[in-house]
Amino acid sequence: MLPSCCSKWVFPRVRPEQGPLSPGWRLDLAYFGVNHLLIGVFLVVSTHFAHDAFAWAISPSLQAHVVALPAFVRFLLVILAADAVEYVAHRAYHEVPWLWRIHAVHHSPEHMDWLSGSRLHFLEPLATRALVLVPIVLLGFPQDTNFAYLIFISVQSVLIHSNIKMDVGWLRYVIVTPQFHHWHHASDAEALDKNYAAHTPLFDMLGGTWHLPKDRWPVRYGTVKPIPGGMLGQFMHPFVGPVKEFLEHRDP
């Protein structure tokens, strides 16, 4: 409940009329439980598998150089490495039609709060974590760096989805903030397919997808085209459309 308390008592709200929890909090809470359980099991199983699968590409000398770096430099490196992968993956989720059907679940909330970031089709966090695991394994970050990275992304994910305004000054050009990510979730025409980065705006600046009006916030959130509202309907959403198209276009 800490992020909720911060939203209510510490930071001003983007939408003052909205309480600590959005109207869709029950669905978001269900996603929170399911996805965190899946990710936890996946990370335990996949970490060992990834080391074996990419053993042929691992360079002990490169990993030794990475381990020898100062702790803060290693932390910055893991953030950049992970975000480079996440930027490419996130952009693909928006630009490849079938992948968008998966990612649309995450964009379905019409109100942003600290829990809405958990609304993800279960295929998305599994695929994204698997991709991010590749550079982490290849570069051979020690456990303290990985632990710091996990803490950072957990806190940041909660903050950037929250219904709060944070004035971070020039840091808005360095780290992903609530305002930056709210524009990503906006259904306003000017904001569509912008701000893909998860941790730093750098890759959006390089990729031409950066959008951050200084003193404005989005008017509307959610998907342009509605998707089913319940978990089961959203679970089936990526599959129902292609099946319907196949049945409509198959030879009689």
Short mmCIF file of N, CA and C in Angstrom, two decimals, residues 15-97:
data_model
loop_
_atom_site.label_atom_id
_atom_site.label_comp_id
_atom_site.label_asym_id
_atom_site.label_seq_id
_atom_site.Cartn_x
_atom_site.Cartn_y
_atom_site.Cartn_z
N ARG A 15 -4.91 12.95 -11.83
CA ARG A 15 -6.37 13.10 -11.81
C ARG A 15 -6.82 13.17 -10.35
N PRO A 16 -7.02 14.36 -9.82
CA PRO A 16 -7.34 14.51 -8.39
C PRO A 16 -8.62 13.78 -7.98
N GLU A 17 -9.57 13.64 -8.93
CA GLU A 17 -10.84 12.99 -8.59
C GLU A 17 -10.70 11.48 -8.42
N GLN A 18 -9.59 10.93 -8.87
CA GLN A 18 -9.39 9.48 -8.79
C GLN A 18 -8.79 9.12 -7.43
N GLY A 19 -9.33 8.11 -6.79
CA GLY A 19 -8.83 7.67 -5.50
C GLY A 19 -7.52 6.91 -5.62
N PRO A 20 -7.04 6.34 -4.51
CA PRO A 20 -5.79 5.58 -4.53
C PRO A 20 -5.84 4.37 -5.46
N LEU A 21 -7.04 3.85 -5.69
CA LEU A 21 -7.21 2.70 -6.58
C LEU A 21 -8.12 3.08 -7.74
N SER A 22 -7.79 2.60 -8.93
CA SER A 22 -8.59 2.91 -10.11
C SER A 22 -9.84 2.03 -10.13
N PRO A 23 -10.82 2.37 -10.99
CA PRO A 23 -12.02 1.54 -11.07
C PRO A 23 -11.74 0.09 -11.45
N GLY A 24 -10.64 -0.18 -12.13
CA GLY A 24 -10.33 -1.54 -12.54
C GLY A 24 -9.36 -2.27 -11.63
N TRP A 25 -9.29 -1.85 -10.37
CA TRP A 25 -8.25 -2.39 -9.48
C TRP A 25 -8.41 -3.88 -9.21
N ARG A 26 -9.62 -4.39 -9.19
CA ARG A 26 -9.81 -5.82 -8.92
C ARG A 26 -9.18 -6.67 -10.02
N LEU A 27 -9.41 -6.27 -11.27
CA LEU A 27 -8.80 -6.99 -12.39
C LEU A 27 -7.28 -6.85 -12.35
N ASP A 28 -6.79 -5.66 -12.05
CA ASP A 28 -5.35 -5.44 -11.96
C ASP A 28 -4.73 -6.27 -10.85
N LEU A 29 -5.44 -6.40 -9.74
CA LEU A 29 -4.93 -7.20 -8.62
C LEU A 29 -4.84 -8.67 -9.01
N ALA A 30 -5.81 -9.16 -9.76
CA ALA A 30 -5.77 -10.54 -10.23
C ALA A 30 -4.57 -10.75 -11.14
N TYR A 31 -4.32 -9.80 -12.04
CA TYR A 31 -3.15 -9.88 -12.91
C TYR A 31 -1.86 -9.83 -12.09
N PHE A 32 -1.85 -9.00 -11.07
CA PHE A 32 -0.67 -8.88 -10.21
C PHE A 32 -0.30 -10.25 -9.63
N GLY A 33 -1.29 -10.96 -9.11
CA GLY A 33 -1.02 -12.27 -8.52
C GLY A 33 -0.57 -13.29 -9.54
N VAL A 34 -1.28 -13.38 -10.65
CA VAL A 34 -0.96 -14.38 -11.67
C VAL A 34 0.40 -14.12 -12.30
N ASN A 35 0.64 -12.88 -12.74
CA ASN A 35 1.88 -12.59 -13.46
C ASN A 35 3.11 -12.65 -12.57
N HIS A 36 3.01 -12.21 -11.33
CA HIS A 36 4.18 -12.27 -10.46
C HIS A 36 4.52 -13.72 -10.10
N LEU A 37 3.52 -14.55 -9.97
CA LEU A 37 3.78 -15.97 -9.73
C LEU A 37 4.46 -16.59 -10.94
N LEU A 38 3.94 -16.30 -12.14
CA LEU A 38 4.52 -16.85 -13.36
C LEU A 38 5.96 -16.38 -13.55
N ILE A 39 6.19 -15.08 -13.34
CA ILE A 39 7.54 -14.54 -13.54
C ILE A 39 8.51 -15.13 -12.54
N GLY A 40 8.06 -15.28 -11.29
CA GLY A 40 8.93 -15.87 -10.27
C GLY A 40 9.37 -17.27 -10.63
N VAL A 41 8.41 -18.10 -11.02
CA VAL A 41 8.72 -19.48 -11.42
C VAL A 41 9.60 -19.47 -12.66
N PHE A 42 9.26 -18.60 -13.62
CA PHE A 42 10.01 -18.54 -14.87
C PHE A 42 11.46 -18.17 -14.64
N LEU A 43 11.72 -17.18 -13.80
CA LEU A 43 13.09 -16.74 -13.57
C LEU A 43 13.92 -17.83 -12.91
N VAL A 44 13.32 -18.56 -11.98
CA VAL A 44 14.04 -19.64 -11.31
C VAL A 44 14.44 -20.71 -12.31
N VAL A 45 13.49 -21.09 -13.17
CA VAL A 45 13.74 -22.17 -14.13
C VAL A 45 14.63 -21.71 -15.27
N SER A 46 14.34 -20.53 -15.81
CA SER A 46 15.00 -20.10 -17.04
C SER A 46 16.44 -19.64 -16.85
N THR A 47 16.78 -19.15 -15.67
CA THR A 47 18.14 -18.66 -15.45
C THR A 47 19.16 -19.77 -15.67
N HIS A 48 18.91 -20.93 -15.11
CA HIS A 48 19.83 -22.06 -15.30
C HIS A 48 19.83 -22.52 -16.76
N PHE A 49 18.65 -22.53 -17.37
CA PHE A 49 18.55 -22.95 -18.77
C PHE A 49 19.29 -21.98 -19.67
N ALA A 50 19.17 -20.68 -19.40
CA ALA A 50 19.81 -19.67 -20.24
C ALA A 50 21.32 -19.81 -20.23
N HIS A 51 21.89 -20.10 -19.06
CA HIS A 51 23.34 -20.28 -19.00
C HIS A 51 23.79 -21.44 -19.89
N ASP A 52 23.02 -22.51 -19.90
CA ASP A 52 23.36 -23.66 -20.74
C ASP A 52 23.11 -23.35 -22.22
N ALA A 53 22.00 -22.68 -22.51
CA ALA A 53 21.63 -22.42 -23.89
C ALA A 53 22.61 -21.47 -24.58
N PHE A 54 23.17 -20.53 -23.82
CA PHE A 54 24.06 -19.54 -24.41
C PHE A 54 25.52 -19.74 -24.01
N ALA A 55 25.83 -20.94 -23.55
CA ALA A 55 27.21 -21.22 -23.15
C ALA A 55 28.18 -20.99 -24.30
N TRP A 56 27.74 -21.28 -25.52
CA TRP A 56 28.61 -21.13 -26.69
C TRP A 56 28.97 -19.67 -26.96
N ALA A 57 28.13 -18.73 -26.49
CA ALA A 57 28.35 -17.31 -26.77
C ALA A 57 28.98 -16.56 -25.61
N ILE A 58 29.13 -17.23 -24.49
CA ILE A 58 29.67 -16.56 -23.30
C ILE A 58 31.18 -16.39 -23.41
N SER A 59 31.65 -15.19 -23.15
CA SER A 59 33.08 -14.89 -23.17
C SER A 59 33.56 -14.66 -21.74
N PRO A 60 34.32 -15.59 -21.18
CA PRO A 60 34.82 -15.41 -19.80
C PRO A 60 35.62 -14.12 -19.63
N SER A 61 36.39 -13.75 -20.64
CA SER A 61 37.19 -12.52 -20.51
C SER A 61 36.29 -11.29 -20.46
N LEU A 62 35.24 -11.26 -21.29
CA LEU A 62 34.30 -10.14 -21.26
C LEU A 62 33.60 -10.07 -19.91
N GLN A 63 33.16 -11.21 -19.41
CA GLN A 63 32.49 -11.23 -18.12
C GLN A 63 33.42 -10.78 -16.99
N ALA A 64 34.70 -11.14 -17.10
CA ALA A 64 35.67 -10.71 -16.08
C ALA A 64 35.81 -9.20 -16.08
N HIS A 65 35.81 -8.59 -17.27
CA HIS A 65 35.89 -7.13 -17.37
C HIS A 65 34.65 -6.48 -16.75
N VAL A 66 33.49 -7.08 -17.02
CA VAL A 66 32.24 -6.54 -16.46
C VAL A 66 32.25 -6.60 -14.94
N VAL A 67 32.65 -7.73 -14.40
CA VAL A 67 32.69 -7.91 -12.94
C VAL A 67 33.68 -6.94 -12.30
N ALA A 68 34.76 -6.61 -13.02
CA ALA A 68 35.78 -5.72 -12.47
C ALA A 68 35.36 -4.25 -12.45
N LEU A 69 34.27 -3.92 -13.12
CA LEU A 69 33.81 -2.53 -13.15
C LEU A 69 33.30 -2.11 -11.77
N PRO A 70 33.35 -0.82 -11.47
CA PRO A 70 32.76 -0.34 -10.21
C PRO A 70 31.27 -0.69 -10.16
N ALA A 71 30.76 -0.90 -8.96
CA ALA A 71 29.38 -1.36 -8.78
C ALA A 71 28.37 -0.44 -9.47
N PHE A 72 28.56 0.88 -9.36
CA PHE A 72 27.60 1.80 -9.95
C PHE A 72 27.64 1.73 -11.48
N VAL A 73 28.83 1.54 -12.04
CA VAL A 73 28.96 1.42 -13.49
C VAL A 73 28.27 0.14 -13.97
N ARG A 74 28.44 -0.95 -13.21
CA ARG A 74 27.74 -2.20 -13.56
C ARG A 74 26.23 -2.00 -13.53
N PHE A 75 25.76 -1.25 -12.54
CA PHE A 75 24.32 -0.99 -12.43
C PHE A 75 23.82 -0.22 -13.65
N LEU A 76 24.55 0.83 -14.05
CA LEU A 76 24.16 1.59 -15.24
C LEU A 76 24.19 0.71 -16.48
N LEU A 77 25.18 -0.16 -16.57
CA LEU A 77 25.33 -1.03 -17.73
C LEU A 77 24.17 -2.01 -17.84
N VAL A 78 23.76 -2.60 -16.72
CA VAL A 78 22.65 -3.56 -16.78
C VAL A 78 21.35 -2.84 -17.14
N ILE A 79 21.18 -1.61 -16.66
CA ILE A 79 19.99 -0.84 -17.02
C ILE A 79 19.96 -0.56 -18.52
N LEU A 80 21.10 -0.13 -19.07
CA LEU A 80 21.17 0.18 -20.50
C LEU A 80 21.00 -1.08 -21.35
N ALA A 81 21.65 -2.17 -20.94
CA ALA A 81 21.55 -3.41 -21.71
C ALA A 81 20.12 -3.93 -21.72
N ALA A 82 19.48 -3.92 -20.55
CA ALA A 82 18.10 -4.40 -20.46
C ALA A 82 17.15 -3.50 -21.24
N ASP A 83 17.36 -2.20 -21.14
CA ASP A 83 16.44 -1.27 -21.79
C ASP A 83 16.59 -1.27 -23.30
N ALA A 84 17.79 -1.53 -23.79
CA ALA A 84 17.98 -1.65 -25.24
C ALA A 84 17.12 -2.79 -25.79
N VAL A 85 17.12 -3.91 -25.08
CA VAL A 85 16.30 -5.05 -25.50
C VAL A 85 14.82 -4.72 -25.34
N GLU A 86 14.47 -4.11 -24.22
CA GLU A 86 13.06 -3.80 -23.97
C GLU A 86 12.52 -2.79 -24.99
N TYR A 87 13.35 -1.85 -25.40
CA TYR A 87 12.89 -0.87 -26.38
C TYR A 87 12.52 -1.56 -27.69
N VAL A 88 13.41 -2.43 -28.17
CA VAL A 88 13.16 -3.14 -29.43
C VAL A 88 11.92 -4.03 -29.31
N ALA A 89 11.83 -4.76 -28.19
CA ALA A 89 10.69 -5.65 -27.98
C ALA A 89 9.39 -4.86 -27.88
N HIS A 90 9.43 -3.76 -27.13
CA HIS A 90 8.23 -2.95 -26.92
C HIS A 90 7.76 -2.33 -28.23
N ARG A 91 8.70 -1.89 -29.02
CA ARG A 91 8.33 -1.31 -30.32
C ARG A 91 7.71 -2.37 -31.21
N ALA A 92 8.24 -3.58 -31.15
CA ALA A 92 7.66 -4.68 -31.93
C ALA A 92 6.24 -4.98 -31.47
N TYR A 93 5.99 -4.90 -30.16
CA TYR A 93 4.63 -5.14 -29.65
C TYR A 93 3.63 -4.16 -30.26
N HIS A 94 4.09 -2.96 -30.59
CA HIS A 94 3.20 -1.96 -31.16
C HIS A 94 3.11 -2.05 -32.68
N GLU A 95 4.17 -2.49 -33.33
CA GLU A 95 4.22 -2.42 -34.79
C GLU A 95 3.87 -3.73 -35.49
N VAL A 96 3.94 -4.85 -34.78
CA VAL A 96 3.55 -6.14 -35.36
C VAL A 96 2.12 -6.44 -34.92
N PRO A 97 1.18 -6.55 -35.86
CA PRO A 97 -0.24 -6.64 -35.49
C PRO A 97 -0.58 -7.71 -34.47
#
